[in-house]
């Protein structure tokens, strides 16, 4: 069986499976072999569920032989970030706190993928509880960049980005609270979409910052991204933040082009510290949109400077509340032989959480504490409204915003872990999208010193259709889209 199949799109592999050119079992075996060959170096996976993946594939093959209806992702292997619960499959959020935790249910997105015929192949590495931008905050060791194993893949969904870039799987899911899908997609050279807040159910995504968290896909092409969105998007009675709006078919009209679409370029997003290589790759990406018929408009998002501070108050405040549930009592890690109840609480949390998670809990507890609440938390909520209004005003004038994802390409492992503030500043271009609840996508747009650069596109809430169409127009005009990592 040819390894070239690994490089085909999920949509084309699904076609091959339903037309019986290849069985789902053979295809799953190919991807499992690819994981076995590459993952000792890159460590994208925390868990590979070989036996169950093959059993799922055999069930799809049986359904095809019987002539049953099989779903839109029949036979396509998908990897799931370890932040998302999977029934019977260990889910740790890359934390010691949840070391042996086996969830009793599937997240809604996982359930929908299974019903669509996808093969759930395993769980991917990440920063602990999704806190980080490099996947170095995993309690189980870092994941490595597919273009240079001495570099980070970005984070926090680094494992999912790497798995897709290395063709260990055609599709993966991540979560994005402040850039955790788009930034690793950019640093690994794949497509990553953060949907509109509420577009995809978060039932079963372990909560980090509930007013910001979203689940979204990684893929190698924009049509594959649209195809998995067709499966995972839509209302879910189990998630009260999930919007009831009908889901359009994201594949239809995808190739319709962008003639006449207005694309805003925010001048504040070309920040000091951005490398020349990133800037020229982004410029080339924007030029492709213009060549495809878009009208470029210079816009301003005046509160951009306040995004990092606002995010790190709101996200840590919500995290301190969400992570209070890990107390050693009901589930998760419990300290051995505690002296008393207080000792059990404090040592369980001290031994179970890593240092970045503790830093966030302390920051969040501080900004919520009486006497500081008004100065920090309430103020941050007010600034968040101003940031959202910047986008409301911009989207009066334009359909899509184009800007960089990250000011730099993949940095070296260890280069930034000791400097949390520097790491937080890396998020400057991705967090506004979460603060405003917008959909955002990263698409490969070039290379700088042989490391990939991603172009970020943003649209108004529920604007995934125009977002994906613009991303597709760029992809069709980008000559390097087939360059292979690993
Ligand atoms: N890097 C950001 C943080 O550390 C975003 C993480 C995320 O999106 N989960 O909080």
CSV table of C-alpha atoms and ligand atoms in Angstrom, one decimal:
chain,number,residue,atom,x,y,z
A,1,UNK,CA,0.0,0.0,0.0
A,2,UNK,CA,1.4,3.3,-1.0
A,3,UNK,CA,2.5,5.8,1.6
A,4,UNK,CA,1.2,8.5,-0.8
A,5,UNK,CA,-2.3,7.8,0.6
A,6,UNK,CA,-1.1,9.4,3.9
A,7,UNK,CA,-0.8,12.7,2.0
A,8,UNK,CA,-4.3,12.7,0.5
A,9,UNK,CA,-7.1,14.8,2.0
A,10,UNK,CA,-9.6,13.3,4.4
A,11,UNK,CA,-12.3,13.9,1.8
A,12,UNK,CA,-10.5,11.8,-0.8
A,13,UNK,CA,-9.7,9.0,1.7
A,14,UNK,CA,-13.3,8.8,2.7
A,15,UNK,CA,-14.2,8.5,-1.0
A,16,UNK,CA,-11.7,5.7,-1.4
A,17,UNK,CA,-13.2,3.9,1.6
A,18,UNK,CA,-16.8,4.1,0.5
A,19,UNK,CA,-16.0,3.2,-3.1
A,20,UNK,CA,-14.1,0.1,-1.7
A,21,UNK,CA,-10.7,1.1,-3.2
A,22,UNK,CA,-9.3,0.6,0.2
A,23,UNK,CA,-10.8,-0.7,3.4
A,24,UNK,CA,-11.1,1.4,6.5
A,25,UNK,CA,-9.0,-1.3,8.3
A,26,UNK,CA,-6.2,-1.0,5.8
A,27,UNK,CA,-6.3,2.8,6.0
A,28,UNK,CA,-6.3,2.9,9.8
A,29,UNK,CA,-3.4,0.4,9.7
A,30,UNK,CA,-1.4,2.7,7.5
A,31,UNK,CA,-1.9,5.7,9.8
A,32,UNK,CA,-1.1,3.5,12.9
A,33,UNK,CA,2.2,2.4,11.2
A,34,UNK,CA,3.0,6.1,10.4
A,35,UNK,CA,2.5,6.9,14.1
A,36,UNK,CA,4.6,4.0,15.2
A,37,UNK,CA,7.4,5.1,12.9
A,38,UNK,CA,7.4,8.8,13.7
A,39,UNK,CA,6.1,9.3,17.2
A,40,UNK,CA,9.2,8.3,19.2
A,41,UNK,CA,10.8,11.4,17.8
A,42,UNK,CA,7.9,13.9,17.8
A,43,UNK,CA,5.7,12.7,20.6
A,44,UNK,CA,2.4,14.1,19.4
A,45,UNK,CA,0.4,11.3,21.1
A,46,UNK,CA,-0.2,10.6,24.8
A,47,UNK,CA,-2.2,7.5,23.9
A,48,UNK,CA,-2.7,5.5,20.8
A,49,UNK,CA,-5.7,3.3,20.9
A,50,UNK,CA,-4.6,0.7,18.4
A,51,UNK,CA,-7.0,-2.1,19.1
A,52,UNK,CA,-10.1,0.0,19.4
A,53,UNK,CA,-9.2,2.0,16.3
A,54,UNK,CA,-8.9,-1.2,14.3
A,55,UNK,CA,-12.2,-2.5,15.7
A,56,UNK,CA,-13.9,0.8,14.8
A,57,UNK,CA,-12.5,0.4,11.3
A,58,UNK,CA,-13.7,-3.1,10.9
A,59,UNK,CA,-17.2,-2.0,11.9
A,60,UNK,CA,-17.1,0.6,9.2
A,61,UNK,CA,-16.0,-2.0,6.7
A,62,UNK,CA,-18.8,-4.3,7.8
A,63,UNK,CA,-21.4,-1.5,7.3
A,64,UNK,CA,-20.0,-0.7,3.8
A,65,UNK,CA,-20.2,-4.4,2.8
A,66,UNK,CA,-23.8,-4.5,4.0
A,67,UNK,CA,-24.6,-1.4,2.0
A,68,UNK,CA,-25.5,0.6,5.1
A,69,UNK,CA,-25.3,4.4,5.1
A,70,UNK,CA,-21.9,5.4,6.4
A,71,UNK,CA,-21.2,8.9,7.6
A,72,UNK,CA,-19.3,11.8,5.9
A,73,UNK,CA,-16.0,10.9,7.6
A,74,UNK,CA,-16.3,7.1,7.2
A,75,UNK,CA,-13.0,5.4,7.8
A,76,UNK,CA,-11.1,8.7,8.5
A,77,UNK,CA,-8.8,8.5,11.5
A,78,UNK,CA,-9.0,11.5,13.9
A,79,UNK,CA,-6.8,12.4,16.9
A,80,UNK,CA,-8.3,14.2,19.9
A,81,UNK,CA,-6.6,16.6,22.2
A,82,UNK,CA,-6.3,15.2,25.7
A,83,UNK,CA,-8.4,18.2,27.0
A,84,UNK,CA,-11.5,16.5,25.5
A,85,UNK,CA,-13.0,13.5,27.2
A,86,UNK,CA,-13.3,10.2,25.5
A,87,UNK,CA,-15.4,7.3,26.9
A,88,UNK,CA,-13.2,4.5,28.2
A,89,UNK,CA,-10.0,6.3,26.9
A,90,UNK,CA,-7.7,7.9,29.4
A,91,UNK,CA,-8.0,11.7,29.4
A,92,UNK,CA,-5.3,13.5,31.5
A,93,UNK,CA,-5.2,17.1,30.1
A,94,UNK,CA,-1.5,16.4,30.2
A,95,UNK,CA,-1.6,16.8,34.0
A,96,UNK,CA,-0.5,14.5,36.8
A,97,UNK,CA,-3.7,15.6,38.4
A,98,UNK,CA,-5.7,13.4,36.0
A,99,UNK,CA,-3.0,10.7,35.5
A,100,UNK,CA,-5.3,7.6,35.5
A,101,UNK,CA,-8.6,9.3,34.7
A,102,UNK,CA,-10.9,7.3,32.4
A,103,UNK,CA,-14.0,9.3,31.5
A,104,UNK,CA,-17.4,7.5,31.6
A,105,UNK,CA,-18.7,9.5,28.6
A,106,UNK,CA,-17.7,11.0,25.2
A,107,UNK,CA,-17.6,14.7,24.6
A,108,UNK,CA,-20.4,15.7,22.2
A,109,UNK,CA,-17.8,16.4,19.4
A,110,UNK,CA,-16.4,12.9,19.9
A,111,UNK,CA,-19.8,11.3,19.8
A,112,UNK,CA,-20.6,13.2,16.6
A,113,UNK,CA,-17.3,12.1,15.0
A,114,UNK,CA,-18.1,8.5,15.8
A,115,UNK,CA,-21.5,8.8,14.3
A,116,UNK,CA,-20.0,10.3,11.2
A,117,UNK,CA,-17.9,7.2,10.8
A,118,UNK,CA,-14.5,8.7,11.9
A,119,UNK,CA,-12.0,6.4,13.7
A,120,UNK,CA,-10.9,7.8,17.1
A,121,UNK,CA,-7.3,6.8,17.0
A,122,UNK,CA,-5.8,8.4,20.2
A,123,UNK,CA,-5.2,11.4,22.4
A,124,UNK,CA,-2.7,14.1,21.7
A,125,UNK,CA,-0.2,16.0,23.9
A,126,UNK,CA,-0.8,19.6,25.0
A,127,UNK,CA,0.2,22.1,27.6
A,128,UNK,CA,-1.2,21.1,31.0
A,129,UNK,CA,-4.9,22.1,31.2
A,130,UNK,CA,-4.3,24.0,27.9
A,131,UNK,CA,-2.2,26.6,29.6
A,132,UNK,CA,0.8,27.6,27.4
A,133,UNK,CA,1.9,28.3,23.9
A,134,UNK,CA,4.6,25.6,23.3
A,135,UNK,CA,3.4,22.2,24.6
A,136,UNK,CA,6.4,22.3,27.0
A,137,UNK,CA,4.0,22.5,30.0
A,138,UNK,CA,2.9,18.9,29.5
A,139,UNK,CA,3.6,16.7,32.6
A,140,UNK,CA,4.5,14.0,30.1
A,141,UNK,CA,7.3,15.8,28.2
A,142,UNK,CA,7.2,18.1,25.2
A,143,UNK,CA,6.1,17.5,21.6
A,144,UNK,CA,8.5,18.5,18.8
A,145,UNK,CA,8.1,20.6,15.7
A,146,UNK,CA,7.7,18.5,12.5
A,147,UNK,CA,9.9,20.9,10.5
A,148,UNK,CA,12.7,21.0,13.1
A,149,UNK,CA,12.6,18.6,16.1
A,150,UNK,CA,14.7,21.0,18.2
A,151,UNK,CA,11.9,23.5,18.1
A,152,UNK,CA,8.4,23.7,19.8
A,153,UNK,CA,5.2,23.0,17.8
A,154,UNK,CA,3.4,25.9,19.5
A,155,UNK,CA,0.6,25.2,21.9
A,156,UNK,CA,-1.4,24.4,23.7
A,157,UNK,CA,-2.8,22.0,21.2
A,158,UNK,CA,0.7,21.1,19.9
A,159,UNK,CA,0.2,17.4,19.6
A,160,UNK,CA,-2.9,17.7,17.4
A,161,UNK,CA,-1.1,20.2,15.1
A,162,UNK,CA,2.0,17.9,14.8
A,163,UNK,CA,-0.1,14.8,14.2
A,164,UNK,CA,-1.8,16.4,11.2
A,165,UNK,CA,1.4,18.0,9.9
A,166,UNK,CA,3.2,14.7,10.0
A,167,UNK,CA,0.3,12.8,8.4
A,168,UNK,CA,-0.1,10.6,11.5
A,169,UNK,CA,-3.8,11.5,11.0
A,170,UNK,CA,-5.7,13.4,8.4
A,171,UNK,CA,-7.7,15.4,11.0
A,172,UNK,CA,-7.5,16.3,14.7
A,173,UNK,CA,-9.4,18.3,17.3
A,174,UNK,CA,-7.9,20.9,19.6
A,175,UNK,CA,-9.2,23.6,21.9
A,176,UNK,CA,-8.5,27.3,21.7
A,177,UNK,CA,-8.9,29.7,24.6
A,178,UNK,CA,-6.4,32.3,23.5
A,179,UNK,CA,-4.8,30.9,20.3
A,180,UNK,CA,-4.2,27.2,21.1
A,181,UNK,CA,-5.5,26.0,17.7
A,182,UNK,CA,-4.3,28.8,15.5
A,183,UNK,CA,-0.8,29.3,16.9
A,184,UNK,CA,0.3,25.7,16.7
A,185,UNK,CA,-1.3,25.4,13.3
A,186,UNK,CA,0.8,28.4,12.2
A,187,UNK,CA,4.0,27.0,13.7
A,188,UNK,CA,3.4,23.6,12.2
A,189,UNK,CA,2.2,24.6,8.7
A,190,UNK,CA,-1.4,23.2,8.9
A,191,UNK,CA,-4.9,24.7,8.8
A,192,UNK,CA,-6.4,25.3,12.3
A,193,UNK,CA,-9.9,26.8,12.9
A,194,UNK,CA,-11.3,28.3,16.1
A,195,UNK,CA,-15.0,28.5,15.5
A,196,UNK,CA,-17.3,31.2,16.8
A,197,UNK,CA,-17.9,31.1,20.6
A,198,UNK,CA,-20.9,28.8,20.9
A,199,UNK,CA,-20.7,27.3,17.3
A,200,UNK,CA,-19.4,23.9,18.5
A,201,UNK,CA,-20.5,22.2,21.7
A,202,UNK,CA,-18.0,22.2,24.5
A,203,UNK,CA,-19.7,19.4,26.5
A,204,UNK,CA,-16.9,17.2,27.5
A,205,UNK,CA,-14.1,19.7,26.9
A,206,UNK,CA,-12.4,20.1,30.3
A,207,UNK,CA,-13.0,23.8,31.3
A,208,UNK,CA,-10.0,26.2,31.4
A,209,UNK,CA,-11.7,29.6,30.9
A,210,UNK,CA,-15.3,29.1,30.1
A,211,UNK,CA,-16.1,32.5,28.5
A,212,UNK,CA,-13.2,31.9,26.0
A,213,UNK,CA,-12.8,28.1,25.4
A,214,UNK,CA,-13.8,26.6,22.0
A,215,UNK,CA,-13.2,23.3,20.3
A,216,UNK,CA,-12.0,23.3,16.7
A,217,UNK,CA,-10.3,21.3,14.0
A,218,UNK,CA,-6.9,20.9,12.5
A,219,UNK,CA,-6.5,19.7,8.9
A,220,UNK,CA,-4.2,19.9,5.9
A,221,UNK,CA,-6.7,21.5,3.6
A,222,UNK,CA,-9.5,24.0,3.9
A,223,UNK,CA,-12.2,21.6,2.4
A,224,UNK,CA,-11.2,19.0,5.1
A,225,UNK,CA,-11.7,21.7,7.7
A,226,UNK,CA,-15.1,22.5,6.3
A,227,UNK,CA,-16.0,18.8,6.2
A,228,UNK,CA,-15.2,18.2,9.9
A,229,UNK,CA,-17.0,21.4,10.9
A,230,UNK,CA,-20.1,20.0,9.1
A,231,UNK,CA,-19.9,17.2,11.6
A,232,UNK,CA,-19.0,18.9,14.9
A,233,UNK,CA,-20.9,22.2,14.6
A,234,UNK,CA,-24.4,22.8,15.9
A,235,UNK,CA,-26.6,23.1,18.9
A,236,UNK,CA,-26.2,20.7,21.8
A,237,UNK,CA,-28.7,20.7,24.7
A,238,UNK,CA,-25.9,19.6,27.0
A,239,UNK,CA,-24.0,22.9,26.5
A,240,UNK,CA,-26.0,26.0,27.4
A,241,UNK,CA,-23.5,28.3,25.7
A,242,UNK,CA,-23.9,26.5,22.4
A,243,UNK,CA,-25.9,28.7,19.9
A,244,UNK,CA,-29.1,27.2,18.4
A,245,UNK,CA,-28.5,28.7,15.0
A,246,UNK,CA,-28.8,26.3,12.0
A,247,UNK,CA,-25.5,25.0,10.6
A,248,UNK,CA,-24.9,25.8,6.9
A,249,UNK,CA,-23.1,23.3,4.7
A,250,UNK,CA,-19.6,24.6,5.0
A,251,UNK,CA,-18.5,22.7,1.9
A,252,UNK,CA,-21.0,24.2,-0.5
A,253,UNK,CA,-19.8,27.4,-2.2
A,254,UNK,CA,-16.3,26.9,-0.7
A,255,UNK,CA,-14.7,27.4,-4.1
A,256,UNK,CA,-16.8,30.4,-5.0
A,257,UNK,CA,-13.9,32.8,-4.8
A,258,UNK,CA,-13.6,36.1,-3.1
A,259,UNK,CA,-14.2,38.7,-5.8
A,260,UNK,CA,-15.4,41.9,-4.2
A,261,UNK,CA,-14.9,40.7,-0.6
A,262,UNK,CA,-13.5,43.4,1.6
A,263,UNK,CA,-10.5,42.3,3.6
A,264,UNK,CA,-9.4,44.6,6.5
A,265,UNK,CA,-5.7,44.7,7.5
A,266,UNK,CA,-5.4,46.1,11.1
A,267,UNK,CA,-2.3,48.3,11.4
A,268,UNK,CA,-1.9,47.5,15.1
A,269,UNK,CA,-1.2,43.8,14.2
A,270,UNK,CA,2.2,44.5,12.7
A,271,UNK,CA,3.8,44.6,16.1
A,272,UNK,CA,7.4,45.5,17.1
A,273,UNK,CA,9.2,42.2,17.7
A,274,UNK,CA,7.7,40.6,14.5
A,275,UNK,CA,10.4,39.1,12.4
A,276,UNK,CA,11.1,40.3,8.9
A,277,UNK,CA,10.5,36.8,7.6
A,278,UNK,CA,7.1,36.5,9.2
A,279,UNK,CA,6.1,40.0,8.0
A,280,UNK,CA,7.0,39.3,4.3
A,281,UNK,CA,5.2,35.9,4.4
A,282,UNK,CA,2.1,37.6,5.7
A,283,UNK,CA,2.4,40.3,3.1
A,284,UNK,CA,2.6,37.7,0.4
A,285,UNK,CA,-0.5,36.0,1.8
A,286,UNK,CA,-2.4,39.3,1.8
A,287,UNK,CA,-1.3,40.0,-1.8
A,288,UNK,CA,-2.7,36.6,-2.8
A,289,UNK,CA,-6.1,37.7,-1.4
A,290,UNK,CA,-5.9,40.9,-3.4
A,291,UNK,CA,-4.9,39.0,-6.6
A,292,UNK,CA,-7.9,36.7,-6.1
A,293,UNK,CA,-10.2,39.8,-6.2
A,294,UNK,CA,-10.5,41.0,-2.6
A,295,UNK,CA,-10.5,44.6,-1.9
A,296,UNK,CA,-8.0,45.5,0.8
A,297,UNK,CA,-8.9,48.1,3.4
A,298,UNK,CA,-6.6,49.4,6.1
A,299,UNK,CA,-8.4,49.3,9.5
A,300,UNK,CA,-7.7,50.1,13.1
A,301,UNK,CA,-8.3,48.0,16.2
A,302,UNK,CA,-7.3,50.7,18.7
A,303,UNK,CA,-7.5,48.6,22.0
A,304,UNK,CA,-5.1,45.9,20.7
A,305,UNK,CA,-2.5,47.0,23.3
A,306,UNK,CA,-4.7,46.0,26.1
A,307,UNK,CA,-5.5,42.5,24.9
A,308,UNK,CA,-2.8,40.5,26.6
A,309,UNK,CA,-3.4,42.1,30.0
A,310,UNK,CA,-7.2,41.7,29.7
A,311,UNK,CA,-6.9,38.1,28.6
A,312,UNK,CA,-4.5,37.1,31.4
A,313,UNK,CA,-6.9,38.5,34.0
A,314,UNK,CA,-10.1,37.0,32.7
A,315,UNK,CA,-8.5,33.6,31.7
A,316,UNK,CA,-6.7,33.2,35.0
A,317,UNK,CA,-9.8,34.3,37.0
A,318,UNK,CA,-12.0,31.7,35.3
A,319,UNK,CA,-9.2,29.0,35.5
A,320,UNK,CA,-8.9,29.5,39.3
A,321,UNK,CA,-12.6,28.8,39.6
A,322,UNK,CA,-12.8,25.9,37.2
A,323,UNK,CA,-9.7,24.2,38.6
A,324,UNK,CA,-11.1,24.3,42.2
A,325,UNK,CA,-12.8,21.0,41.5
A,326,UNK,CA,-9.4,19.2,41.6
A,327,UNK,CA,-9.4,18.8,45.4
A,328,UNK,CA,-8.3,15.2,45.7
A,329,UNK,CA,-11.8,14.2,47.0
A,330,UNK,CA,-14.0,13.0,44.1
A,331,UNK,CA,-11.5,12.2,41.3
A,332,UNK,CA,-8.0,12.9,40.2
A,333,UNK,CA,-4.8,12.8,42.2
A,334,UNK,CA,-4.9,12.5,46.0
A,335,UNK,CA,-1.8,13.0,48.2
A,336,UNK,CA,-0.7,9.9,50.1
A,337,UNK,CA,-1.2,9.7,53.9
A,338,UNK,CA,-2.5,13.2,54.6
A,339,UNK,CA,-2.3,14.4,58.2
A,340,UNK,CA,-5.7,16.1,58.0
A,341,UNK,CA,-8.2,17.5,55.5
A,342,UNK,CA,-6.3,20.7,54.9
A,343,UNK,CA,-3.1,18.7,54.3
A,344,UNK,CA,-5.0,16.5,51.8
A,345,UNK,CA,-6.3,19.5,49.8
A,346,UNK,CA,-3.1,21.4,49.8
A,347,UNK,CA,-0.7,18.5,49.0
A,348,UNK,CA,-3.0,17.0,46.4
A,349,UNK,CA,-3.0,20.3,44.5
A,350,UNK,CA,0.7,21.0,45.1
A,351,UNK,CA,1.7,17.6,43.9
A,352,UNK,CA,-0.9,17.2,41.1
A,353,UNK,CA,-0.5,20.6,39.3
A,354,UNK,CA,2.6,21.8,37.4
A,355,UNK,CA,4.1,25.2,38.0
A,356,UNK,CA,2.3,27.1,35.1
A,357,UNK,CA,-1.1,25.9,36.3
A,358,UNK,CA,-0.3,27.0,39.9
A,359,UNK,CA,0.9,30.4,38.6
A,360,UNK,CA,-2.5,30.8,36.8
A,361,UNK,CA,-4.5,29.7,39.8
A,362,UNK,CA,-2.6,32.2,42.1
A,363,UNK,CA,-3.0,35.1,39.6
A,364,UNK,CA,-6.7,34.3,39.1
A,365,UNK,CA,-7.4,34.0,42.8
A,366,UNK,CA,-5.6,37.4,43.3
A,367,UNK,CA,-7.6,39.3,40.7
A,368,UNK,CA,-10.9,38.0,42.1
A,369,UNK,CA,-10.1,38.6,45.7
A,370,UNK,CA,-12.0,41.3,47.6
A,371,UNK,CA,-10.2,44.6,47.4
A,372,UNK,CA,-8.7,43.8,43.9
A,373,UNK,CA,-11.8,42.6,42.1
A,374,UNK,CA,-12.8,46.1,40.9
A,375,UNK,CA,-9.3,47.1,40.0
A,376,UNK,CA,-8.5,44.0,37.9
A,377,UNK,CA,-11.4,41.7,37.1
A,378,UNK,CA,-14.2,44.3,36.7
A,379,UNK,CA,-11.8,46.6,34.7
A,380,UNK,CA,-10.8,43.7,32.5
A,381,UNK,CA,-14.4,42.9,31.7
A,382,UNK,CA,-15.0,46.6,30.7
A,383,UNK,CA,-11.9,46.6,28.5
A,384,UNK,CA,-13.1,43.3,26.9
A,385,UNK,CA,-16.3,45.2,25.8
A,386,UNK,CA,-14.1,47.9,24.2
A,387,UNK,CA,-12.1,45.2,22.4
A,388,UNK,CA,-15.3,43.7,21.1
A,389,UNK,CA,-16.6,47.1,20.0
A,390,UNK,CA,-13.4,47.6,18.0
A,391,UNK,CA,-14.3,44.5,16.0
A,392,UNK,CA,-18.0,45.5,15.7
A,393,UNK,CA,-16.9,48.8,14.1
A,394,UNK,CA,-14.3,47.0,11.8
A,395,UNK,CA,-16.9,44.6,10.6
A,396,UNK,CA,-19.2,47.5,9.5
A,397,UNK,CA,-16.5,48.1,6.9
A,398,UNK,CA,-15.0,44.7,6.0
A,399,UNK,CA,-16.1,41.1,5.7
A,400,UNK,CA,-12.8,39.5,6.8
A,401,UNK,CA,-9.8,40.6,8.7
A,402,UNK,CA,-6.3,39.4,7.7
A,403,UNK,CA,-3.3,39.5,10.0
A,404,UNK,CA,-0.4,37.4,11.4
A,405,UNK,CA,-1.0,34.6,13.9
A,406,UNK,CA,2.3,34.8,15.7
A,407,UNK,CA,5.0,37.4,15.5
A,408,UNK,CA,7.7,34.7,15.3
A,409,UNK,CA,8.1,31.2,13.8
A,410,UNK,CA,8.7,28.1,15.9
A,411,UNK,CA,11.2,28.9,18.7
A,412,UNK,CA,13.7,26.5,20.2
A,413,UNK,CA,12.7,24.1,23.0
A,414,UNK,CA,13.6,25.6,26.3
A,415,UNK,CA,14.2,29.0,24.9
A,416,UNK,CA,11.2,30.7,26.6
A,417,UNK,CA,9.8,28.4,29.3
A,418,UNK,CA,11.7,30.2,32.0
A,419,UNK,CA,10.2,33.5,31.0
A,420,UNK,CA,6.4,33.3,31.4
A,421,UNK,CA,5.8,37.0,30.6
A,422,UNK,CA,7.6,36.6,27.3
A,423,UNK,CA,5.6,33.5,26.6
A,424,UNK,CA,2.3,35.4,27.4
A,425,UNK,CA,3.3,38.2,25.0
A,426,UNK,CA,3.5,35.7,22.2
A,427,UNK,CA,-0.3,35.5,22.3
A,428,UNK,CA,-0.8,39.1,21.4
A,429,UNK,CA,-2.2,38.4,18.0
A,430,UNK,CA,-4.5,35.5,18.8
A,431,UNK,CA,-6.4,36.4,22.0
A,432,UNK,CA,-8.5,39.2,20.7
A,433,UNK,CA,-10.5,36.7,18.7
A,434,UNK,CA,-11.4,34.8,21.8
A,435,UNK,CA,-12.2,37.9,23.8
A,436,UNK,CA,-14.6,39.0,21.1
A,437,UNK,CA,-16.0,35.5,20.5
A,438,UNK,CA,-15.1,35.6,16.7
A,439,UNK,CA,-14.2,32.7,14.4
A,440,UNK,CA,-10.5,32.7,13.4
A,441,UNK,CA,-8.5,30.5,11.2
A,442,UNK,CA,-4.7,30.0,10.5
A,443,UNK,CA,-3.7,29.0,7.0
A,444,UNK,CA,-0.2,28.3,5.8
A,445,UNK,CA,1.1,31.3,3.8
A,446,UNK,CA,4.8,30.9,3.6
A,447,UNK,CA,8.1,30.0,5.2
A,448,UNK,CA,10.8,31.9,7.0
A,449,UNK,CA,14.1,30.0,7.3
A,450,UNK,CA,12.3,26.8,6.4
A,451,UNK,CA,9.8,27.2,9.2
A,452,UNK,CA,6.1,27.7,8.4
A,453,UNK,CA,4.2,30.9,8.8
A,454,UNK,CA,0.4,31.1,9.2
A,455,UNK,CA,-1.9,33.9,8.0
A,456,UNK,CA,-4.8,34.6,10.4
A,457,UNK,CA,-8.3,35.4,9.0
A,458,UNK,CA,-11.1,36.6,11.3
A,459,UNK,CA,-14.8,37.1,10.6
A,460,UNK,CA,-17.8,38.3,12.5
A,461,UNK,CA,-19.6,35.8,14.8
A,462,UNK,CA,-21.1,32.9,12.8
A,463,UNK,CA,-19.1,34.1,9.8
A,464,UNK,CA,-17.4,30.7,9.2
A,465,UNK,CA,-18.8,30.5,5.7
A,466,UNK,CA,-17.0,33.6,4.4
A,467,UNK,CA,-14.0,32.8,6.5
A,468,UNK,CA,-13.6,29.3,5.0
A,469,UNK,CA,-14.2,30.6,1.5
A,470,UNK,CA,-11.5,33.3,1.9
A,471,UNK,CA,-9.1,30.7,3.4
A,472,UNK,CA,-9.8,28.4,0.4
A,473,UNK,CA,-9.2,31.2,-2.1
A,474,UNK,CA,-5.8,31.8,-0.4
A,475,UNK,CA,-5.0,28.1,-0.4
A,476,UNK,CA,-5.7,27.7,-4.1
A,477,UNK,CA,-3.3,30.6,-4.8
A,478,UNK,CA,-0.6,29.4,-2.5
A,479,UNK,CA,2.0,27.3,-4.4
A,480,UNK,CA,3.7,25.7,-1.4
A,481,UNK,CA,0.6,24.2,0.1
A,482,UNK,CA,1.7,20.6,-0.6
A,483,UNK,CA,5.2,20.9,1.0
A,484,UNK,CA,5.7,18.0,3.4
A,485,UNK,CA,7.0,18.1,7.0
A,486,UNK,CA,8.8,15.4,8.8
B,1,LIG,N1,-1.3,30.6,25.1
B,1,LIG,C1,-2.5,31.0,25.8
B,1,LIG,C2,-2.5,30.6,27.2
B,1,LIG,O1,-1.5,30.2,27.7
B,1,LIG,C3,-3.7,30.3,25.1
B,1,LIG,C4,-3.9,28.9,25.5
B,1,LIG,C5,-5.2,28.3,24.9
B,1,LIG,O2,-5.7,28.9,23.9
B,1,LIG,N2,-5.6,27.3,25.5
B,1,LIG,O3,-3.4,30.8,28.0
